[in-house]
Short mmCIF file of N, CA, C and O in Angstrom, two decimals:
data_model
loop_
_atom_site.label_atom_id
_atom_site.label_comp_id
_atom_site.label_asym_id
_atom_site.label_seq_id
_atom_site.Cartn_x
_atom_site.Cartn_y
_atom_site.Cartn_z
N MET V 28 -6.50 -7.44 -40.83
CA MET V 28 -6.20 -6.97 -39.48
C MET V 28 -7.36 -6.10 -39.01
O MET V 28 -7.81 -5.23 -39.73
N THR V 29 -7.83 -6.33 -37.79
CA THR V 29 -8.94 -5.56 -37.26
C THR V 29 -8.47 -4.17 -36.86
O THR V 29 -7.27 -3.93 -36.66
N ILE V 30 -9.43 -3.28 -36.71
CA ILE V 30 -9.10 -1.91 -36.31
C ILE V 30 -8.46 -1.91 -34.93
O ILE V 30 -7.49 -1.18 -34.69
N GLN V 31 -8.96 -2.76 -34.04
CA GLN V 31 -8.38 -2.82 -32.70
C GLN V 31 -6.91 -3.26 -32.75
O GLN V 31 -6.07 -2.69 -32.08
N ARG V 32 -6.62 -4.26 -33.57
CA ARG V 32 -5.23 -4.72 -33.68
C ARG V 32 -4.35 -3.66 -34.31
O ARG V 32 -3.19 -3.49 -33.94
N MET V 33 -4.88 -2.95 -35.31
CA MET V 33 -4.09 -1.88 -35.94
C MET V 33 -3.80 -0.78 -34.92
O MET V 33 -2.68 -0.26 -34.86
N THR V 34 -4.80 -0.45 -34.10
CA THR V 34 -4.61 0.56 -33.07
C THR V 34 -3.55 0.11 -32.07
O THR V 34 -2.67 0.88 -31.69
N ASN V 35 -3.62 -1.15 -31.65
CA ASN V 35 -2.62 -1.69 -30.72
C ASN V 35 -1.23 -1.65 -31.34
O ASN V 35 -0.26 -1.29 -30.68
N SER V 36 -1.14 -2.00 -32.61
CA SER V 36 0.14 -1.99 -33.30
C SER V 36 0.72 -0.58 -33.37
O SER V 36 1.91 -0.38 -33.15
N LEU V 37 -0.14 0.39 -33.67
CA LEU V 37 0.32 1.78 -33.72
C LEU V 37 0.78 2.26 -32.35
O LEU V 37 1.76 3.00 -32.24
N GLN V 38 0.07 1.85 -31.31
CA GLN V 38 0.45 2.23 -29.95
C GLN V 38 1.84 1.67 -29.62
O GLN V 38 2.68 2.39 -29.09
N ILE V 39 2.08 0.42 -29.94
CA ILE V 39 3.39 -0.20 -29.72
C ILE V 39 4.46 0.54 -30.53
O ILE V 39 5.56 0.81 -30.04
N ASP V 40 4.14 0.86 -31.79
CA ASP V 40 5.09 1.61 -32.63
C ASP V 40 5.45 2.94 -31.99
O ASP V 40 6.61 3.36 -32.02
N ASP V 41 4.47 3.62 -31.41
CA ASP V 41 4.74 4.90 -30.74
C ASP V 41 5.69 4.70 -29.56
O ASP V 41 6.64 5.47 -29.38
N TYR V 42 5.44 3.67 -28.77
CA TYR V 42 6.34 3.37 -27.65
C TYR V 42 7.76 3.08 -28.15
O TYR V 42 8.75 3.54 -27.57
N LEU V 43 7.85 2.31 -29.23
CA LEU V 43 9.17 1.97 -29.77
C LEU V 43 9.89 3.20 -30.30
O LEU V 43 11.11 3.34 -30.13
N ASP V 44 9.15 4.10 -30.93
CA ASP V 44 9.76 5.36 -31.40
C ASP V 44 10.30 6.16 -30.23
O ASP V 44 11.42 6.70 -30.30
N LEU V 45 9.52 6.25 -29.16
CA LEU V 45 9.97 6.96 -27.97
C LEU V 45 11.20 6.29 -27.36
O LEU V 45 12.15 6.96 -26.94
N LEU V 46 11.18 4.96 -27.33
CA LEU V 46 12.31 4.23 -26.78
C LEU V 46 13.57 4.47 -27.61
O LEU V 46 14.65 4.71 -27.06
N ASN V 47 13.44 4.44 -28.92
CA ASN V 47 14.59 4.73 -29.79
C ASN V 47 15.13 6.13 -29.55
O ASN V 47 16.35 6.33 -29.52
N TYR V 48 14.24 7.09 -29.37
CA TYR V 48 14.69 8.46 -29.10
C TYR V 48 15.40 8.53 -27.75
O TYR V 48 16.46 9.15 -27.63
N ALA V 49 14.84 7.87 -26.75
CA ALA V 49 15.46 7.86 -25.42
C ALA V 49 16.85 7.23 -25.48
O ALA V 49 17.78 7.68 -24.80
N ILE V 50 17.01 6.19 -26.31
CA ILE V 50 18.32 5.56 -26.48
C ILE V 50 19.28 6.54 -27.15
O ILE V 50 20.44 6.67 -26.73
N ARG V 51 18.80 7.22 -28.19
CA ARG V 51 19.66 8.17 -28.90
C ARG V 51 20.16 9.30 -28.01
O ARG V 51 21.29 9.74 -28.13
N ILE V 52 19.31 9.78 -27.11
CA ILE V 52 19.74 10.87 -26.23
C ILE V 52 20.34 10.34 -24.93
O ILE V 52 20.70 11.12 -24.05
N ASP V 53 20.47 9.03 -24.84
CA ASP V 53 21.12 8.36 -23.71
C ASP V 53 20.45 8.67 -22.37
O ASP V 53 21.12 8.90 -21.37
N ASP V 54 19.13 8.65 -22.36
CA ASP V 54 18.36 8.88 -21.14
C ASP V 54 17.90 7.52 -20.62
O ASP V 54 16.82 7.03 -20.96
N THR V 55 18.72 6.90 -19.78
CA THR V 55 18.44 5.53 -19.32
C THR V 55 17.21 5.47 -18.41
O THR V 55 16.48 4.48 -18.44
N GLU V 56 16.98 6.50 -17.64
CA GLU V 56 15.80 6.51 -16.77
C GLU V 56 14.52 6.51 -17.62
O GLU V 56 13.57 5.77 -17.34
N TRP V 57 14.51 7.33 -18.66
CA TRP V 57 13.34 7.39 -19.54
C TRP V 57 13.18 6.07 -20.30
O TRP V 57 12.08 5.59 -20.50
N GLN V 58 14.31 5.47 -20.71
CA GLN V 58 14.26 4.18 -21.40
C GLN V 58 13.55 3.15 -20.54
O GLN V 58 12.66 2.42 -20.99
N GLN V 59 13.95 3.07 -19.27
CA GLN V 59 13.36 2.10 -18.35
C GLN V 59 11.88 2.38 -18.14
O GLN V 59 11.05 1.46 -18.10
N GLU V 60 11.53 3.64 -18.05
CA GLU V 60 10.12 4.02 -17.87
C GLU V 60 9.28 3.58 -19.08
O GLU V 60 8.19 3.03 -18.93
N ILE V 61 9.81 3.79 -20.27
CA ILE V 61 9.11 3.38 -21.50
C ILE V 61 8.98 1.86 -21.56
O ILE V 61 7.92 1.32 -21.90
N ILE V 62 10.04 1.16 -21.23
CA ILE V 62 10.00 -0.31 -21.23
C ILE V 62 8.93 -0.81 -20.25
O ILE V 62 8.15 -1.71 -20.58
N ASN V 63 8.88 -0.21 -19.06
CA ASN V 63 7.86 -0.62 -18.09
C ASN V 63 6.45 -0.31 -18.59
O ASN V 63 5.53 -1.12 -18.41
N LEU V 64 6.27 0.84 -19.23
CA LEU V 64 4.97 1.18 -19.80
C LEU V 64 4.56 0.18 -20.88
O LEU V 64 3.40 -0.24 -20.95
N MET V 65 5.53 -0.22 -21.71
CA MET V 65 5.24 -1.19 -22.77
C MET V 65 4.85 -2.54 -22.17
O MET V 65 3.93 -3.19 -22.65
N LYS V 66 5.55 -2.96 -21.14
CA LYS V 66 5.23 -4.23 -20.48
C LYS V 66 3.80 -4.19 -19.94
O LYS V 66 3.03 -5.13 -20.13
N ASN V 67 3.48 -3.11 -19.25
CA ASN V 67 2.13 -2.97 -18.68
C ASN V 67 1.08 -2.93 -19.79
O ASN V 67 0.03 -3.57 -19.68
N TYR V 68 1.37 -2.19 -20.85
CA TYR V 68 0.42 -2.06 -21.96
C TYR V 68 0.16 -3.41 -22.62
O TYR V 68 -0.99 -3.79 -22.83
N THR V 69 1.23 -4.12 -22.94
CA THR V 69 1.06 -5.42 -23.62
C THR V 69 0.37 -6.43 -22.71
O THR V 69 -0.44 -7.24 -23.18
N GLU V 70 0.66 -6.39 -21.41
CA GLU V 70 0.01 -7.32 -20.48
C GLU V 70 -1.48 -7.02 -20.39
O GLU V 70 -2.31 -7.93 -20.43
N GLN V 71 -1.84 -5.74 -20.32
CA GLN V 71 -3.25 -5.36 -20.27
C GLN V 71 -3.96 -5.78 -21.56
O GLN V 71 -5.07 -6.31 -21.52
N LYS V 72 -3.32 -5.54 -22.69
CA LYS V 72 -3.94 -5.87 -23.97
C LYS V 72 -4.07 -7.38 -24.14
O LYS V 72 -5.06 -7.85 -24.68
N LYS V 73 -3.08 -8.11 -23.66
CA LYS V 73 -3.15 -9.57 -23.77
C LYS V 73 -4.35 -10.10 -22.98
O LYS V 73 -5.09 -10.94 -23.46
N ASN V 74 -4.55 -9.56 -21.79
CA ASN V 74 -5.67 -10.00 -20.96
C ASN V 74 -7.01 -9.57 -21.54
O ASN V 74 -7.98 -10.29 -21.47
N MET V 75 -7.05 -8.37 -22.13
CA MET V 75 -8.29 -7.85 -22.70
C MET V 75 -8.59 -8.47 -24.06
O MET V 75 -9.74 -8.68 -24.41
N ASP V 76 -7.57 -8.74 -24.82
CA ASP V 76 -7.73 -9.11 -26.22
C ASP V 76 -8.21 -10.55 -26.40
O ASP V 76 -8.77 -10.87 -27.42
N THR V 77 -8.04 -11.38 -25.42
CA THR V 77 -8.36 -12.79 -25.59
C THR V 77 -9.82 -13.02 -26.00
O THR V 77 -10.05 -13.71 -26.99
N PRO V 78 -10.80 -12.43 -25.33
CA PRO V 78 -12.19 -12.66 -25.78
C PRO V 78 -12.44 -12.09 -27.19
O PRO V 78 -13.14 -12.71 -27.99
N VAL V 79 -11.86 -10.95 -27.47
CA VAL V 79 -12.04 -10.34 -28.80
C VAL V 79 -11.39 -11.21 -29.86
O VAL V 79 -11.99 -11.52 -30.89
N LEU V 80 -10.18 -11.65 -29.59
CA LEU V 80 -9.47 -12.50 -30.53
C LEU V 80 -10.20 -13.83 -30.72
O LEU V 80 -10.37 -14.29 -31.84
N ARG V 81 -10.63 -14.40 -29.63
CA ARG V 81 -11.35 -15.68 -29.71
C ARG V 81 -12.62 -15.53 -30.56
O ARG V 81 -12.89 -16.35 -31.44
N ASN V 82 -13.36 -14.45 -30.36
CA ASN V 82 -14.57 -14.20 -31.14
C ASN V 82 -14.23 -14.02 -32.62
O ASN V 82 -14.91 -14.58 -33.50
N GLU V 83 -13.18 -13.27 -32.89
CA GLU V 83 -12.76 -13.06 -34.28
C GLU V 83 -12.36 -14.38 -34.95
O GLU V 83 -12.71 -14.64 -36.10
N LEU V 84 -11.65 -15.22 -34.22
CA LEU V 84 -11.24 -16.51 -34.76
C LEU V 84 -12.45 -17.41 -35.03
O LEU V 84 -12.50 -18.10 -36.05
N TRP V 85 -13.44 -17.38 -34.14
CA TRP V 85 -14.65 -18.18 -34.37
C TRP V 85 -15.41 -17.68 -35.60
O TRP V 85 -15.95 -18.49 -36.37
N LEU V 86 -15.43 -16.37 -35.78
CA LEU V 86 -16.09 -15.83 -36.98
C LEU V 86 -15.38 -16.30 -38.25
O LEU V 86 -16.02 -16.67 -39.24
N GLN V 87 -14.05 -16.28 -38.21
CA GLN V 87 -13.27 -16.77 -39.36
C GLN V 87 -13.52 -18.26 -39.59
O GLN V 87 -13.67 -18.70 -40.73
N PHE V 88 -13.55 -19.01 -38.51
CA PHE V 88 -13.80 -20.45 -38.59
C PHE V 88 -15.16 -20.72 -39.23
O PHE V 88 -15.29 -21.56 -40.13
N ASP V 89 -16.18 -20.01 -38.78
CA ASP V 89 -17.53 -20.18 -39.34
C ASP V 89 -17.57 -19.80 -40.81
O ASP V 89 -18.21 -20.48 -41.63
N ALA V 90 -16.89 -18.71 -41.18
CA ALA V 90 -16.86 -18.29 -42.58
C ALA V 90 -16.17 -19.34 -43.45
O ALA V 90 -16.61 -19.62 -44.57
N LEU V 91 -15.10 -19.93 -42.93
CA LEU V 91 -14.42 -21.00 -43.66
C LEU V 91 -15.34 -22.20 -43.86
O LEU V 91 -15.39 -22.78 -44.94
N ASN V 92 -16.08 -22.56 -42.82
CA ASN V 92 -17.02 -23.68 -42.93
C ASN V 92 -18.08 -23.40 -43.99
O ASN V 92 -18.42 -24.28 -44.77
N ASP V 93 -18.60 -22.17 -44.00
CA ASP V 93 -19.59 -21.80 -45.01
C ASP V 93 -19.01 -21.92 -46.42
O ASP V 93 -19.65 -22.46 -47.33
N GLU V 94 -17.79 -21.43 -46.59
CA GLU V 94 -17.15 -21.51 -47.89
C GLU V 94 -16.87 -22.96 -48.29
O GLU V 94 -17.06 -23.35 -49.45
N LEU V 95 -16.46 -23.77 -47.32
CA LEU V 95 -16.22 -25.19 -47.59
C LEU V 95 -17.51 -25.89 -48.03
O LEU V 95 -17.49 -26.67 -48.99
N LEU V 96 -18.60 -25.61 -47.36
CA LEU V 96 -19.88 -26.22 -47.75
C LEU V 96 -20.24 -25.85 -49.18
O LEU V 96 -20.67 -26.70 -49.98
N SER V 97 -20.04 -24.59 -49.51
CA SER V 97 -20.32 -24.12 -50.87
C SER V 97 -19.42 -24.82 -51.89
O SER V 97 -19.88 -25.24 -52.96
N LEU V 98 -18.15 -24.96 -51.55
CA LEU V 98 -17.21 -25.62 -52.47
C LEU V 98 -17.52 -27.11 -52.63
O LEU V 98 -17.40 -27.65 -53.73
N PHE V 99 -17.92 -27.78 -51.55
CA PHE V 99 -18.29 -29.20 -51.66
C PHE V 99 -19.50 -29.37 -52.57
O PHE V 99 -19.56 -30.30 -53.38
N LYS V 100 -20.45 -28.45 -52.44
CA LYS V 100 -21.63 -28.51 -53.31
C LYS V 100 -21.21 -28.27 -54.77
O LYS V 100 -21.64 -29.00 -55.67
N GLN V 101 -20.34 -27.26 -54.97
CA GLN V 101 -19.84 -26.97 -56.31
C GLN V 101 -19.10 -28.17 -56.89
O GLN V 101 -19.27 -28.52 -58.06
N LEU V 102 -18.31 -28.82 -56.06
CA LEU V 102 -17.55 -29.99 -56.49
C LEU V 102 -18.46 -31.13 -56.93
O LEU V 102 -18.19 -31.79 -57.94
N SER V 103 -19.54 -31.32 -56.20
CA SER V 103 -20.45 -32.42 -56.56
C SER V 103 -21.21 -32.15 -57.87
O SER V 103 -21.60 -33.09 -58.55
N LEU V 104 -21.37 -30.87 -58.22
CA LEU V 104 -22.09 -30.52 -59.44
C LEU V 104 -21.18 -30.32 -60.65
O LEU V 104 -21.65 -30.31 -61.79
N GLU V 105 -19.89 -30.14 -60.38
CA GLU V 105 -18.93 -29.80 -61.44
C GLU V 105 -18.66 -30.98 -62.37
O GLU V 105 -18.45 -32.10 -61.91
N LYS V 106 -18.64 -30.71 -63.67
CA LYS V 106 -18.37 -31.75 -64.68
C LYS V 106 -16.94 -31.67 -65.21
O LYS V 106 -16.34 -32.68 -65.53
N ASP V 107 -16.42 -30.45 -65.28
CA ASP V 107 -15.09 -30.22 -65.85
C ASP V 107 -14.00 -30.67 -64.85
O ASP V 107 -13.96 -30.21 -63.71
N GLU V 108 -13.14 -31.57 -65.30
CA GLU V 108 -12.10 -32.11 -64.41
C GLU V 108 -11.09 -31.04 -63.95
O GLU V 108 -10.65 -31.07 -62.80
N ALA V 109 -10.74 -30.14 -64.84
CA ALA V 109 -9.79 -29.08 -64.48
C ALA V 109 -10.39 -28.18 -63.39
O ALA V 109 -9.72 -27.79 -62.43
N GLU V 110 -11.67 -27.88 -63.53
CA GLU V 110 -12.35 -27.05 -62.53
C GLU V 110 -12.50 -27.80 -61.22
O GLU V 110 -12.35 -27.23 -60.14
N LYS V 111 -12.76 -29.11 -61.30
CA LYS V 111 -12.83 -29.94 -60.09
C LYS V 111 -11.50 -29.91 -59.33
O LYS V 111 -11.47 -29.84 -58.11
N ALA V 112 -10.41 -29.95 -60.10
CA ALA V 112 -9.08 -29.91 -59.48
C ALA V 112 -8.86 -28.58 -58.75
O ALA V 112 -8.31 -28.55 -57.64
N LYS V 113 -9.29 -27.47 -59.37
CA LYS V 113 -9.15 -26.15 -58.74
C LYS V 113 -9.97 -26.08 -57.45
O LYS V 113 -9.50 -25.57 -56.43
N VAL V 114 -11.19 -26.57 -57.52
CA VAL V 114 -12.07 -26.55 -56.36
C VAL V 114 -11.48 -27.42 -55.24
O VAL V 114 -11.45 -27.03 -54.08
N THR V 115 -10.99 -28.58 -55.61
CA THR V 115 -10.39 -29.48 -54.62
C THR V 115 -9.17 -28.83 -53.97
O THR V 115 -8.99 -28.93 -52.74
N GLU V 116 -8.35 -28.17 -54.77
CA GLU V 116 -7.18 -27.48 -54.21
C GLU V 116 -7.61 -26.39 -53.23
O GLU V 116 -7.04 -26.25 -52.14
N ARG V 117 -8.63 -25.64 -53.58
CA ARG V 117 -9.13 -24.58 -52.69
C ARG V 117 -9.69 -25.19 -51.40
O ARG V 117 -9.49 -24.64 -50.31
N ILE V 118 -10.35 -26.32 -51.51
CA ILE V 118 -10.87 -27.00 -50.32
C ILE V 118 -9.73 -27.36 -49.37
O ILE V 118 -9.82 -27.13 -48.16
N TRP V 119 -8.64 -27.89 -49.91
CA TRP V 119 -7.50 -28.25 -49.06
C TRP V 119 -6.87 -27.01 -48.42
O TRP V 119 -6.44 -27.04 -47.26
N GLU V 120 -6.82 -25.91 -49.15
CA GLU V 120 -6.29 -24.66 -48.59
C GLU V 120 -7.14 -24.20 -47.41
O GLU V 120 -6.62 -23.81 -46.36
N LEU V 121 -8.46 -24.25 -47.60
CA LEU V 121 -9.36 -23.82 -46.53
C LEU V 121 -9.30 -24.76 -45.33
O LEU V 121 -9.38 -24.32 -44.19
N LYS V 122 -9.16 -26.05 -45.59
CA LYS V 122 -9.02 -26.99 -44.48
C LYS V 122 -7.76 -26.69 -43.67
O LYS V 122 -7.77 -26.75 -42.44
N TYR V 123 -6.68 -26.35 -44.37
CA TYR V 123 -5.44 -26.00 -43.68
C TYR V 123 -5.66 -24.74 -42.84
O TYR V 123 -5.25 -24.69 -41.67
N GLU V 124 -6.31 -23.73 -43.42
CA GLU V 124 -6.59 -22.50 -42.67
C GLU V 124 -7.43 -22.81 -41.43
O GLU V 124 -7.21 -22.25 -40.36
N ARG V 125 -8.39 -23.70 -41.59
CA ARG V 125 -9.25 -24.07 -40.46
C ARG V 125 -8.45 -24.74 -39.35
O ARG V 125 -8.68 -24.47 -38.16
N VAL V 126 -7.51 -25.59 -39.72
CA VAL V 126 -6.65 -26.23 -38.72
C VAL V 126 -5.81 -25.16 -37.99
O VAL V 126 -5.67 -25.21 -36.76
N MET V 127 -5.30 -24.19 -38.74
CA MET V 127 -4.49 -23.14 -38.12
C MET V 127 -5.33 -22.32 -37.13
O MET V 127 -4.87 -21.99 -36.04
N ILE V 128 -6.55 -22.01 -37.51
CA ILE V 128 -7.44 -21.27 -36.61
C ILE V 128 -7.76 -22.11 -35.38
O ILE V 128 -7.75 -21.60 -34.25
N SER V 129 -7.99 -23.40 -35.57
CA SER V 129 -8.26 -24.29 -34.44
C SER V 129 -7.09 -24.31 -33.46
O SER V 129 -7.29 -24.29 -32.24
N GLN V 130 -5.88 -24.32 -33.99
CA GLN V 130 -4.69 -24.31 -33.13
C GLN V 130 -4.59 -23.00 -32.35
O GLN V 130 -4.24 -22.99 -31.17
N LYS V 131 -4.93 -21.89 -33.01
CA LYS V 131 -4.91 -20.59 -32.31
C LYS V 131 -5.96 -20.58 -31.19
O LYS V 131 -5.68 -20.10 -30.09
N LEU V 132 -7.14 -21.08 -31.49
CA LEU V 132 -8.19 -21.15 -30.47
C LEU V 132 -7.76 -22.03 -29.30
O LEU V 132 -7.97 -21.68 -28.13
N GLU V 133 -7.15 -23.15 -29.62
CA GLU V 133 -6.68 -24.05 -28.57
C GLU V 133 -5.60 -23.37 -27.71
O GLU V 133 -5.61 -23.52 -26.49
N SER V 134 -4.72 -22.61 -28.34
CA SER V 134 -3.67 -21.94 -27.56
C SER V 134 -4.26 -20.88 -26.64
O SER V 134 -3.79 -20.69 -25.53
N ILE V 135 -5.34 -20.22 -27.07
CA ILE V 135 -6.01 -19.24 -26.21
C ILE V 135 -6.63 -19.94 -25.01
O ILE V 135 -6.48 -19.49 -23.88
N VAL V 136 -7.29 -21.05 -25.26
CA VAL V 136 -7.93 -21.80 -24.17
C VAL V 136 -6.86 -22.31 -23.21
O VAL V 136 -7.01 -22.19 -21.99
N ASN V 137 -5.77 -22.84 -23.75
CA ASN V 137 -4.70 -23.35 -22.89
C ASN V 137 -4.03 -22.24 -22.09
O ASN V 137 -3.73 -22.41 -20.91
N ARG V 138 -3.83 -21.08 -22.73
CA ARG V 138 -3.20 -19.95 -22.04
C ARG V 138 -4.09 -19.49 -20.91
O ARG V 138 -3.63 -19.24 -19.82
N LYS V 139 -5.40 -19.40 -21.18
CA LYS V 139 -6.35 -18.97 -20.14
C LYS V 139 -6.38 -20.00 -19.03
O LYS V 139 -6.40 -19.65 -17.85
N HIS V 140 -6.36 -21.28 -19.38
CA HIS V 140 -6.41 -22.36 -18.39
C HIS V 140 -5.15 -22.30 -17.51
O HIS V 140 -5.25 -22.43 -16.28
N HIS V 141 -3.98 -22.11 -18.12
CA HIS V 141 -2.72 -22.09 -17.36
C HIS V 141 -2.61 -20.83 -16.51
O HIS V 141 -2.06 -20.87 -15.40
N SER V 142 -3.12 -19.71 -16.98
CA SER V 142 -3.00 -18.48 -16.21
C SER V 142 -3.96 -18.45 -15.02
O SER V 142 -3.77 -17.72 -14.08
N SER V 143 -5.00 -19.30 -15.05
CA SER V 143 -5.95 -19.33 -13.93
C SER V 143 -5.48 -20.25 -12.81
O SER V 143 -6.10 -20.32 -11.78
N LYS V 144 -4.39 -20.99 -13.04
CA LYS V 144 -3.88 -21.89 -11.99
C LYS V 144 -3.04 -21.16 -11.00
O LYS V 144 -2.44 -20.20 -11.19
#
C-alpha cells in the first residue's frame, strides 16, 4: 500500500470514528455533516487518485514483465525438472497478477471515459 493510500485510509477512518461518536451521542445534524464531508472527500480523492493509481499500476505491470522475462530465461536454462515446475508455477502466478492489473487499468480508462460523457 502506498503512503498516499495509507493516508487516505486513515483520513476515512477518522471520519468514521467521528461518525460513530455522532451516532452515539445522537447528534443527527453532525452525522449528516460528517456523511457529506466523507462524500466530498472520497469524490475528490477518486478524481485525483486516478492518475496516481494508473501510474502505480503501470509500474507494477512493468515490474511483473521484468520478472517474467527473468523467469523465462531461468526456465530455458534450468535442468532440474522440479525447479522447472516451480518456475513455471511462478510464471503462471505472475501472468494472473498481470491480467488483474490490466483489468484495473481498463476499469480506470472506462471510468474516465464514462465520466467525460
